[in-house]
């Protein structure tokens, strides 16, 4: 009978512990996971926390008072850190990456949360911040992936760069009126953030502010905002519509890039600048009207908008199929047809003009065209051939990059440089004639042209840059001209079928090691004949060609 009270006590203790655990689990997923000590505020000389173990701050100074003690209750999982006076600030990195920390509550005396104070606490679910805080520093809660709730007090005047970046469970945020300093990337990659309230007195949306907020469907930009900085809403893949208020003068580079569900944008009549790639990859966008107030429409602003069928407003053609600024065509709508002829009054095909127009099959140019810009046909997989008129003297970098269906293209005699990435990834290109006007082939110009079998090289080429012909696995032989003085690293790497290279210069070019790596097993390098054998000796003695020295011979031995 004496054991009965002990048994009953043990049972009651287990029941109480079970109820407490259930309550803690319920609180952990509620909006307010911390139920501290059921009072409205905590003493100014204390910081309260919940954790699976005793949490020791990384810094004992920087709080405005001296550290005294740290007590933690293993049953309640609650801890109290005590100081000898009012806590005025949370020191930089004080609670950074402390495994087990799940909640924190700060006293009313705190004015500053310093840089990275609570960053990378992946188990932190709630942070209760008191009125009176004025500054939340850079990266203060960065990487707190499970942070589901945080209140931003009305007293806050400054939010630092990345303050809540990568808080992936954060769903709702209210920014109070009166914030005067908003850093960059404050809510970047908060992938569950779906409800945002912005202050009415806000004047700018900072760079990367909501970048990667994949659940954000809409946001009301307050009247009074003057600038939307670069990458502000990049990769907000659920964003469906946006109204740009009349106060906005600038939409920065990449601001709405890859907002793939953005169907409607309303641009105000006071807008002056739309940055590069501002709406790139907005694949659901069907119509855009360019305001007459625009003074700078940067290149590729609407590139990759695959559903875009019509332009309106400034620069728009009568049929709405393209934008033309002076004698330059600057944009084309992908969904308007498979064929397009450059208008007679156009002499410049602008940078990114047809970037990402996957439905385009044929592009016809006339004799007056002189400029074919950077990334002009980037990713136009339907183009199989194109003729460039003799007057073209510039072909931009990446002009035909990833044109996977391109089999034929000419380089006009007058082009001096084959620019970087010009034909990168043109996997169907079979032959190319590089005219004698060309003196330089830049890096990766023909990288990955795996069907390229024939290259007729300019007799004036002086430099072949890094990986220029890398991965041209169908190329069997190539002749290199006498003026050639430099071949950079990996220029012909992974040309698996390359078995013969002809050097026409009596002086070996400088070659970065390796140049001819992973070529055909039966690989031969031919160099000019000389009576005394000095040319052959010079090539074989070139350190960068030493790996293929045994394969070097003279043309007389062919």
XYZ file of C-alpha atoms in Angstrom:
558
model
C 0.000 0.000 0.000
C 2.916 2.337 0.614
C 3.817 2.063 -3.056
C 0.396 3.311 -4.202
C 1.023 7.043 -3.583
C 4.332 6.829 -5.426
C 2.698 5.038 -8.361
C -0.129 7.579 -8.497
C 2.368 10.452 -8.339
C 4.404 8.938 -11.166
C 1.268 8.505 -13.307
C 0.182 12.105 -12.674
C 3.688 13.343 -13.511
C 3.695 11.409 -16.808
C 0.228 12.753 -17.699
C 1.339 16.323 -16.908
C 4.478 15.898 -18.993
C 2.426 14.459 -21.890
C 0.027 17.393 -21.752
C 2.929 19.851 -21.600
C 4.655 18.225 -24.572
C 1.420 18.297 -26.571
C 0.947 21.947 -25.712
C 4.526 22.788 -26.729
C 4.045 20.935 -30.035
C 0.833 22.873 -30.635
C 2.516 26.163 -29.835
C 5.423 25.318 -32.148
C 3.196 25.420 -35.201
C 0.903 28.230 -34.091
C 1.313 31.827 -35.123
C 2.880 32.690 -31.777
C 5.080 29.740 -30.858
C 6.482 31.350 -27.740
C 4.240 31.481 -24.697
C 6.775 32.973 -22.348
C 5.727 33.493 -18.737
C 2.257 34.849 -19.526
C 3.124 38.473 -18.849
C 3.037 41.405 -21.281
C 6.698 42.278 -21.054
C 9.850 40.883 -19.556
C 12.341 42.642 -17.274
C 14.649 44.995 -19.138
C 17.719 43.166 -17.865
C 16.693 39.797 -19.298
C 16.422 37.918 -22.598
C 14.031 34.963 -22.655
C 14.351 32.024 -24.986
C 13.010 28.553 -25.700
C 15.420 25.822 -26.721
C 16.061 22.118 -26.556
C 19.109 22.810 -24.413
C 20.880 25.598 -22.580
C 21.898 28.223 -25.154
C 25.024 30.209 -24.510
C 25.501 33.499 -26.446
C 28.589 33.634 -28.606
C 29.260 37.135 -27.309
C 29.051 38.231 -23.687
C 29.589 41.903 -24.519
C 27.804 44.307 -26.839
C 24.492 44.266 -24.969
C 24.860 47.589 -23.140
C 25.109 45.730 -19.831
C 27.264 43.059 -18.235
C 26.336 39.398 -18.596
C 25.410 37.823 -15.234
C 23.795 34.427 -15.656
C 21.987 31.980 -17.929
C 19.361 29.621 -16.507
C 17.484 26.989 -18.497
C 14.689 24.641 -17.354
C 14.864 21.182 -18.876
C 11.145 20.610 -18.263
C 9.702 23.806 -19.746
C 12.546 24.191 -22.255
C 12.670 27.866 -21.357
C 15.745 29.890 -20.555
C 16.520 33.302 -19.071
C 19.727 35.246 -19.696
C 20.256 37.944 -17.080
C 22.384 41.118 -17.181
C 23.344 43.665 -14.525
C 21.389 46.454 -16.249
C 19.031 47.225 -19.110
C 19.738 45.331 -22.325
C 20.125 48.040 -24.965
C 21.330 46.037 -27.958
C 21.821 42.508 -29.185
C 25.453 42.107 -30.149
C 26.528 41.174 -33.670
C 26.452 37.378 -34.159
C 25.578 36.926 -30.478
C 23.087 34.114 -31.145
C 24.292 33.070 -34.594
C 23.857 29.410 -35.550
C 23.028 28.088 -32.078
C 21.642 24.606 -32.552
C 18.437 24.051 -30.561
C 17.171 27.641 -30.296
C 13.454 27.743 -31.225
C 12.180 31.055 -29.836
C 13.342 34.352 -28.413
C 11.741 37.335 -26.684
C 13.530 40.640 -26.078
C 12.895 43.327 -23.444
C 11.448 46.770 -24.207
C 14.796 48.416 -23.532
C 16.406 46.988 -26.700
C 17.003 49.594 -29.422
C 19.320 47.730 -31.797
C 19.583 44.189 -33.101
C 23.056 44.157 -34.588
C 24.432 42.406 -37.667
C 23.687 38.665 -37.971
C 22.596 38.546 -34.323
C 20.270 35.552 -34.808
C 21.344 34.387 -38.263
C 21.312 30.749 -39.341
C 19.296 29.424 -36.432
C 17.483 26.939 -38.625
C 15.176 25.836 -35.782
C 14.125 29.351 -34.724
C 10.348 29.517 -35.167
C 9.401 32.785 -33.541
C 10.981 36.064 -32.521
C 8.996 38.477 -30.355
C 10.402 41.961 -30.779
C 9.357 44.817 -28.445
C 8.239 48.321 -29.294
C 11.230 50.590 -29.014
C 13.551 48.764 -31.381
C 14.827 51.208 -33.995
C 17.402 49.239 -35.973
C 17.335 45.642 -37.200
C 20.778 45.150 -38.676
C 22.051 43.413 -41.780
C 21.469 39.623 -41.842
C 19.892 39.814 -38.371
C 17.667 36.761 -38.958
C 19.176 35.540 -42.214
C 18.908 31.792 -42.759
C 16.368 31.231 -39.970
C 14.569 28.843 -42.275
C 11.708 27.833 -39.941
C 10.941 31.348 -38.666
C 7.162 31.448 -39.193
C 6.311 34.625 -37.339
C 8.028 37.886 -36.559
C 6.511 41.198 -35.587
C 8.280 44.302 -36.863
C 7.549 47.039 -34.292
C 6.270 50.445 -35.400
C 9.359 52.005 -33.822
C 11.706 50.420 -36.405
C 13.420 53.013 -38.617
C 16.006 50.852 -40.354
C 16.036 47.328 -41.805
C 19.494 46.221 -42.901
C 20.547 44.208 -45.948
C 19.247 40.646 -45.840
C 17.592 41.122 -42.462
C 15.135 38.247 -43.041
C 16.703 36.653 -46.102
C 16.085 32.904 -46.495
C 13.413 32.789 -43.778
C 11.618 30.186 -45.859
C 8.637 29.603 -43.506
C 7.794 33.285 -43.110
C 4.335 33.812 -44.640
C 3.173 37.279 -43.615
C 4.934 40.591 -43.066
C 3.722 44.061 -42.172
C 6.255 46.857 -42.617
C 5.312 49.766 -40.321
C 5.048 53.392 -41.330
C 8.101 55.507 -40.673
C 10.874 53.224 -41.889
C 13.436 55.516 -43.506
C 16.176 53.029 -44.395
C 15.425 49.816 -46.270
C 18.409 47.663 -47.162
C 18.763 45.220 -50.025
C 17.455 41.634 -50.115
C 15.478 42.040 -46.885
C 13.045 39.223 -47.725
C 15.028 37.560 -50.494
C 14.228 33.835 -50.860
C 11.421 33.859 -48.307
C 9.774 31.242 -50.464
C 6.474 30.991 -48.496
C 5.927 34.711 -48.097
C 2.475 35.404 -49.584
C 1.114 38.412 -47.697
C 3.006 41.712 -47.606
C 1.854 45.110 -46.389
C 4.104 48.003 -47.379
C 4.120 51.389 -45.616
C 2.301 54.242 -47.334
C 5.285 56.572 -46.931
C 7.677 54.166 -48.691
C 9.733 55.825 -51.457
C 11.649 52.889 -52.941
C 11.596 49.139 -53.221
C 15.182 48.132 -52.678
C 17.259 45.699 -54.722
C 16.363 42.003 -54.292
C 13.814 42.968 -51.670
C 11.373 40.176 -52.599
C 13.554 38.186 -54.994
C 12.717 34.491 -54.868
C 9.441 34.967 -52.935
C 7.791 32.195 -54.917
C 4.432 32.288 -53.086
C 3.851 36.032 -53.483
C 0.800 36.437 -55.775
C 0.218 40.167 -55.494
C 1.633 43.216 -53.834
C 0.256 46.730 -53.568
C 3.045 49.173 -54.368
C 2.215 52.396 -52.517
C 1.717 55.667 -54.350
C 4.875 57.573 -53.478
C 7.377 54.871 -54.429
C 9.730 56.442 -56.972
C 12.072 53.589 -57.810
C 11.903 49.807 -58.016
C 15.517 48.677 -57.833
C 17.194 45.779 -59.583
C 16.000 42.208 -58.940
C 13.281 43.509 -56.612
C 10.703 40.831 -57.578
C 12.925 38.458 -59.541
C 11.717 34.827 -59.510
C 8.396 35.688 -57.840
C 6.895 32.835 -59.798
C 3.348 33.162 -58.365
C 3.037 36.902 -59.013
C 0.104 37.351 -61.413
C -0.387 41.087 -61.763
C 1.315 44.319 -60.828
C 0.239 47.946 -60.962
C 3.069 50.452 -61.180
C 1.823 53.661 -59.490
C 2.192 57.053 -61.125
C 4.976 58.052 -58.741
C 7.399 55.400 -60.079
C 10.050 56.781 -62.441
C 12.371 53.779 -62.645
C 11.980 50.026 -62.940
C 15.487 48.651 -62.482
C 17.384 45.861 -64.215
C 15.921 42.357 -63.744
C 13.163 43.734 -61.468
C 10.503 41.216 -62.529
C 12.691 38.681 -64.304
C 11.228 35.153 -64.456
C 7.890 36.082 -62.913
C 6.490 33.269 -65.021
C 2.831 33.737 -64.009
C 2.776 37.504 -64.449
C -0.089 38.087 -66.873
C -0.837 41.778 -66.472
C 1.320 44.827 -65.904
C 0.048 48.371 -65.812
C 2.813 50.905 -66.505
C 2.118 54.504 -65.523
C 2.441 57.512 -67.826
C 5.184 59.067 -65.694
C 7.588 56.141 -65.988
C 10.962 57.105 -67.474
C 13.215 54.022 -67.312
C 12.692 50.300 -67.798
C 15.978 48.499 -67.127
C 17.672 45.623 -68.929
C 15.909 42.260 -68.636
C 13.318 43.953 -66.407
C 10.560 41.528 -67.446
C 12.730 38.830 -69.024
C 11.198 35.359 -68.942
C 7.684 36.516 -67.964
C 6.257 33.726 -70.074
C 2.564 34.400 -69.284
C 2.677 38.070 -70.289
C 0.595 38.676 -73.436
C 0.466 42.466 -73.859
C 2.594 45.457 -72.911
C 1.964 49.146 -73.572
C 5.069 51.318 -73.403
C 4.302 54.754 -71.870
C 5.122 57.826 -73.957
C 7.087 59.153 -70.975
C 9.794 56.462 -71.409
C 13.252 57.882 -72.111
C 15.242 54.656 -71.608
C 13.978 51.232 -72.588
C 17.051 49.132 -71.930
C 17.801 46.065 -73.963
C 15.981 42.789 -73.539
C 13.431 44.347 -71.200
C 10.796 41.920 -72.499
C 13.023 39.141 -73.814
C 11.904 35.560 -73.325
C 8.236 36.570 -72.924
C 7.059 33.617 -74.978
C 3.334 34.450 -74.844
C 3.794 38.112 -75.707
C 1.678 38.764 -78.804
C 1.297 42.519 -78.980
C 3.066 45.756 -78.112
C 1.340 49.082 -77.693
C 2.346 52.653 -76.969
C 5.721 54.236 -77.628
C 8.015 52.606 -80.232
C 5.310 50.080 -81.177
C 4.783 49.244 -84.847
C 1.350 49.630 -86.371
C 0.711 45.892 -86.177
C 2.173 45.692 -82.659
C 4.653 42.961 -83.625
C 7.824 44.845 -82.726
C 9.331 47.950 -81.150
C 11.406 50.298 -83.304
C 13.479 53.208 -82.018
C 14.741 55.291 -84.916
C 16.552 52.989 -87.346
C 16.871 50.177 -84.795
C 14.515 47.317 -84.058
C 14.737 46.742 -80.309
C 12.162 44.060 -79.520
C 9.929 41.519 -81.193
C 6.940 39.601 -79.850
C 7.423 35.861 -79.913
C 3.784 34.899 -80.389
C 3.083 37.096 -83.421
C 4.227 34.654 -86.120
C 6.972 32.349 -87.320
C 8.448 34.617 -90.001
C 9.621 38.214 -89.949
C 11.200 40.557 -92.474
C 13.279 43.465 -91.191
C 11.623 46.752 -92.288
C 13.415 48.771 -94.977
C 14.040 51.759 -92.682
C 15.873 49.580 -90.131
C 19.678 49.364 -90.358
C 20.362 47.972 -86.886
C 19.025 44.726 -85.465
C 19.377 45.677 -81.812
C 20.831 43.816 -78.868
C 18.467 41.050 -77.712
C 15.867 42.082 -80.300
C 14.726 38.480 -80.876
C 16.149 36.931 -77.710
C 14.165 33.861 -76.703
C 11.753 33.953 -79.650
C 11.431 30.203 -79.820
C 8.571 30.278 -82.340
C 10.548 32.266 -84.918
C 11.516 30.103 -87.906
C 12.684 32.605 -90.535
C 14.279 36.060 -90.296
C 14.969 37.987 -93.500
C 17.395 40.905 -93.639
C 17.876 43.475 -96.401
C 21.109 44.959 -97.788
C 20.965 48.128 -95.667
C 21.469 46.296 -92.359
C 24.931 46.945 -90.896
C 24.607 45.892 -87.243
C 23.540 42.549 -85.769
C 23.583 43.010 -82.008
C 24.504 41.091 -78.892
C 22.246 38.112 -78.095
C 20.053 39.042 -81.055
C 18.837 35.507 -81.777
C 19.784 33.938 -78.460
C 17.742 30.776 -77.932
C 15.835 30.995 -81.228
C 15.726 27.234 -81.601
C 13.454 27.295 -84.669
C 15.886 29.182 -86.925
C 17.610 26.754 -89.314
C 19.404 29.191 -91.613
C 20.026 32.901 -91.952
C 21.763 35.118 -94.479
C 23.579 38.221 -93.239
C 24.057 40.960 -95.852
C 27.496 42.107 -96.953
C 27.150 45.421 -95.148
C 27.083 43.833 -91.699
C 30.335 44.703 -89.912
C 29.367 43.749 -86.366
C 27.954 40.490 -85.049
C 27.504 40.704 -81.292
C 28.465 38.263 -78.582
C 26.010 35.374 -78.127
C 24.233 36.520 -81.287
C 23.301 32.930 -82.195
C 23.895 31.219 -78.855
C 21.691 28.165 -78.244
C 20.173 28.306 -81.734
C 19.942 24.548 -81.629
C 18.386 24.192 -85.094
C 20.798 26.491 -86.947
C 22.507 24.626 -89.809
C 23.726 27.486 -92.009
C 24.916 31.029 -91.394
C 27.418 33.265 -93.165
C 29.878 35.698 -91.634
C 30.169 38.726 -93.953
C 33.600 39.902 -95.077
C 33.939 43.027 -92.960
C 33.398 41.466 -89.568
C 36.705 41.699 -87.692
C 36.010 39.670 -84.549
C 33.961 36.545 -83.948
C 32.716 37.579 -80.547
C 32.441 35.576 -77.345
C 29.805 32.820 -77.376
C 28.590 33.854 -80.844
C 27.706 30.293 -81.872
C 27.861 28.606 -78.471
C 25.585 25.567 -78.397
C 24.660 25.655 -82.092
C 24.576 21.876 -82.145
C 23.273 21.586 -85.731
C 25.784 23.934 -87.392
C 27.732 21.882 -89.960
C 30.178 24.293 -91.602
C 31.465 27.820 -91.305
C 33.605 30.090 -93.459
C 35.509 32.651 -91.440
C 36.353 35.480 -93.854
C 39.778 37.095 -94.141
C 38.521 40.256 -92.401
C 38.464 38.339 -89.108
C 41.584 38.679 -86.935
C 40.343 37.256 -83.627
C 38.070 34.434 -82.482
C 36.968 35.077 -78.923
C 36.352 32.567 -76.141
C 33.758 29.836 -76.668
C 32.753 31.296 -80.024
C 31.995 27.809 -81.409
C 31.916 25.859 -78.141
C 29.621 22.854 -78.327
C 29.020 22.960 -82.085
C 29.100 19.202 -82.115
C 27.971 18.823 -85.763
C 30.618 21.210 -87.095
C 32.630 19.290 -89.688
C 34.278 22.034 -91.740
C 35.966 25.297 -90.760
C 37.531 27.493 -93.413
C 39.788 29.752 -91.389
C 40.604 33.369 -92.120
C 44.167 33.859 -93.357
C 44.479 36.873 -91.037
C 43.472 35.339 -87.705
C 46.012 36.250 -85.030
C 44.361 34.929 -81.863
C 42.117 31.985 -80.997
C 40.811 32.412 -77.458
C 39.882 30.028 -74.655
C 37.623 27.090 -75.584
C 36.846 28.690 -78.950
C 36.233 25.322 -80.638
C 35.848 23.158 -77.551
C 33.486 20.235 -77.984
C 33.393 20.414 -81.792
C 33.445 16.654 -81.818
C 32.744 16.240 -85.555
C 35.652 18.416 -86.670
C 38.264 16.258 -88.429
C 40.923 18.752 -89.533
C 41.702 22.439 -89.464
C 44.325 24.721 -91.016
C 45.693 27.549 -88.899
C 47.109 30.666 -90.637
C 50.633 32.050 -90.541
C 49.809 35.274 -88.595
C 48.439 33.242 -85.669
C 50.456 34.138 -82.565
C 48.286 32.861 -79.686
C 46.034 29.901 -78.940
C 44.484 30.004 -75.489
C 43.702 27.147 -73.119
C 41.265 24.421 -74.208
C 40.790 26.005 -77.637
C 40.336 22.583 -79.233
C 39.604 20.465 -76.160
C 37.135 17.577 -76.577
C 37.335 17.692 -80.366
C 37.194 13.915 -80.351
C 37.429 13.462 -84.126
C 40.196 16.009 -84.709
C 43.059 14.058 -86.268
C 44.936 16.674 -88.338
C 46.004 20.247 -87.574
C 47.968 22.278 -90.092
C 50.105 25.168 -88.847
C 51.125 27.508 -91.684
C 53.376 29.787 -89.648
C 57.127 29.204 -89.496
C 57.126 30.572 -85.943
C 55.102 28.544 -83.427
C 52.257 30.495 -81.789
C 52.112 30.821 -78.048
C 49.846 28.055 -76.817
C 48.353 27.789 -73.343
C 48.401 24.260 -71.976
C 46.350 22.276 -72.800
C 45.173 23.161 -76.322
C 44.668 19.772 -77.957
C 43.243 17.643 -75.152
C 40.932 14.695 -75.748
C 41.334 14.713 -79.522
C 41.467 11.701 -81.895
C 43.808 8.844 -81.020
C 45.601 9.127 -84.371
C 46.427 12.819 -84.021
C 48.975 14.553 -86.267
C 50.232 18.146 -86.290
C 51.751 19.337 -89.573
C 54.139 22.291 -89.681
C 55.960 23.993 -92.582
C 59.048 22.357 -94.096
C 62.457 23.941 -93.664
C 65.743 22.688 -95.108
C 67.542 22.781 -91.800
C 64.647 21.372 -89.800
C 64.536 24.444 -87.567
C 60.757 24.935 -87.882
C 60.019 21.361 -86.866
C 62.462 21.674 -83.975
C 60.880 24.942 -82.868
C 57.379 23.441 -82.755
C 58.543 20.304 -80.964
C 60.411 22.446 -78.485
C 57.404 24.574 -77.662
C 56.603 23.692 -74.053
C 52.865 24.104 -74.424
C 52.861 21.643 -77.348
C 55.076 19.108 -75.606
C 52.156 16.791 -74.919
C 51.708 16.318 -78.688
C 55.413 16.644 -79.609
C 55.547 13.117 -80.980
C 52.654 13.915 -83.300
C 54.375 16.930 -84.879
C 55.804 16.432 -88.326
C 56.305 18.389 -91.525
C 54.060 18.695 -94.528
C 56.764 17.115 -96.660
C 56.169 13.858 -94.779
C 52.477 13.730 -95.705
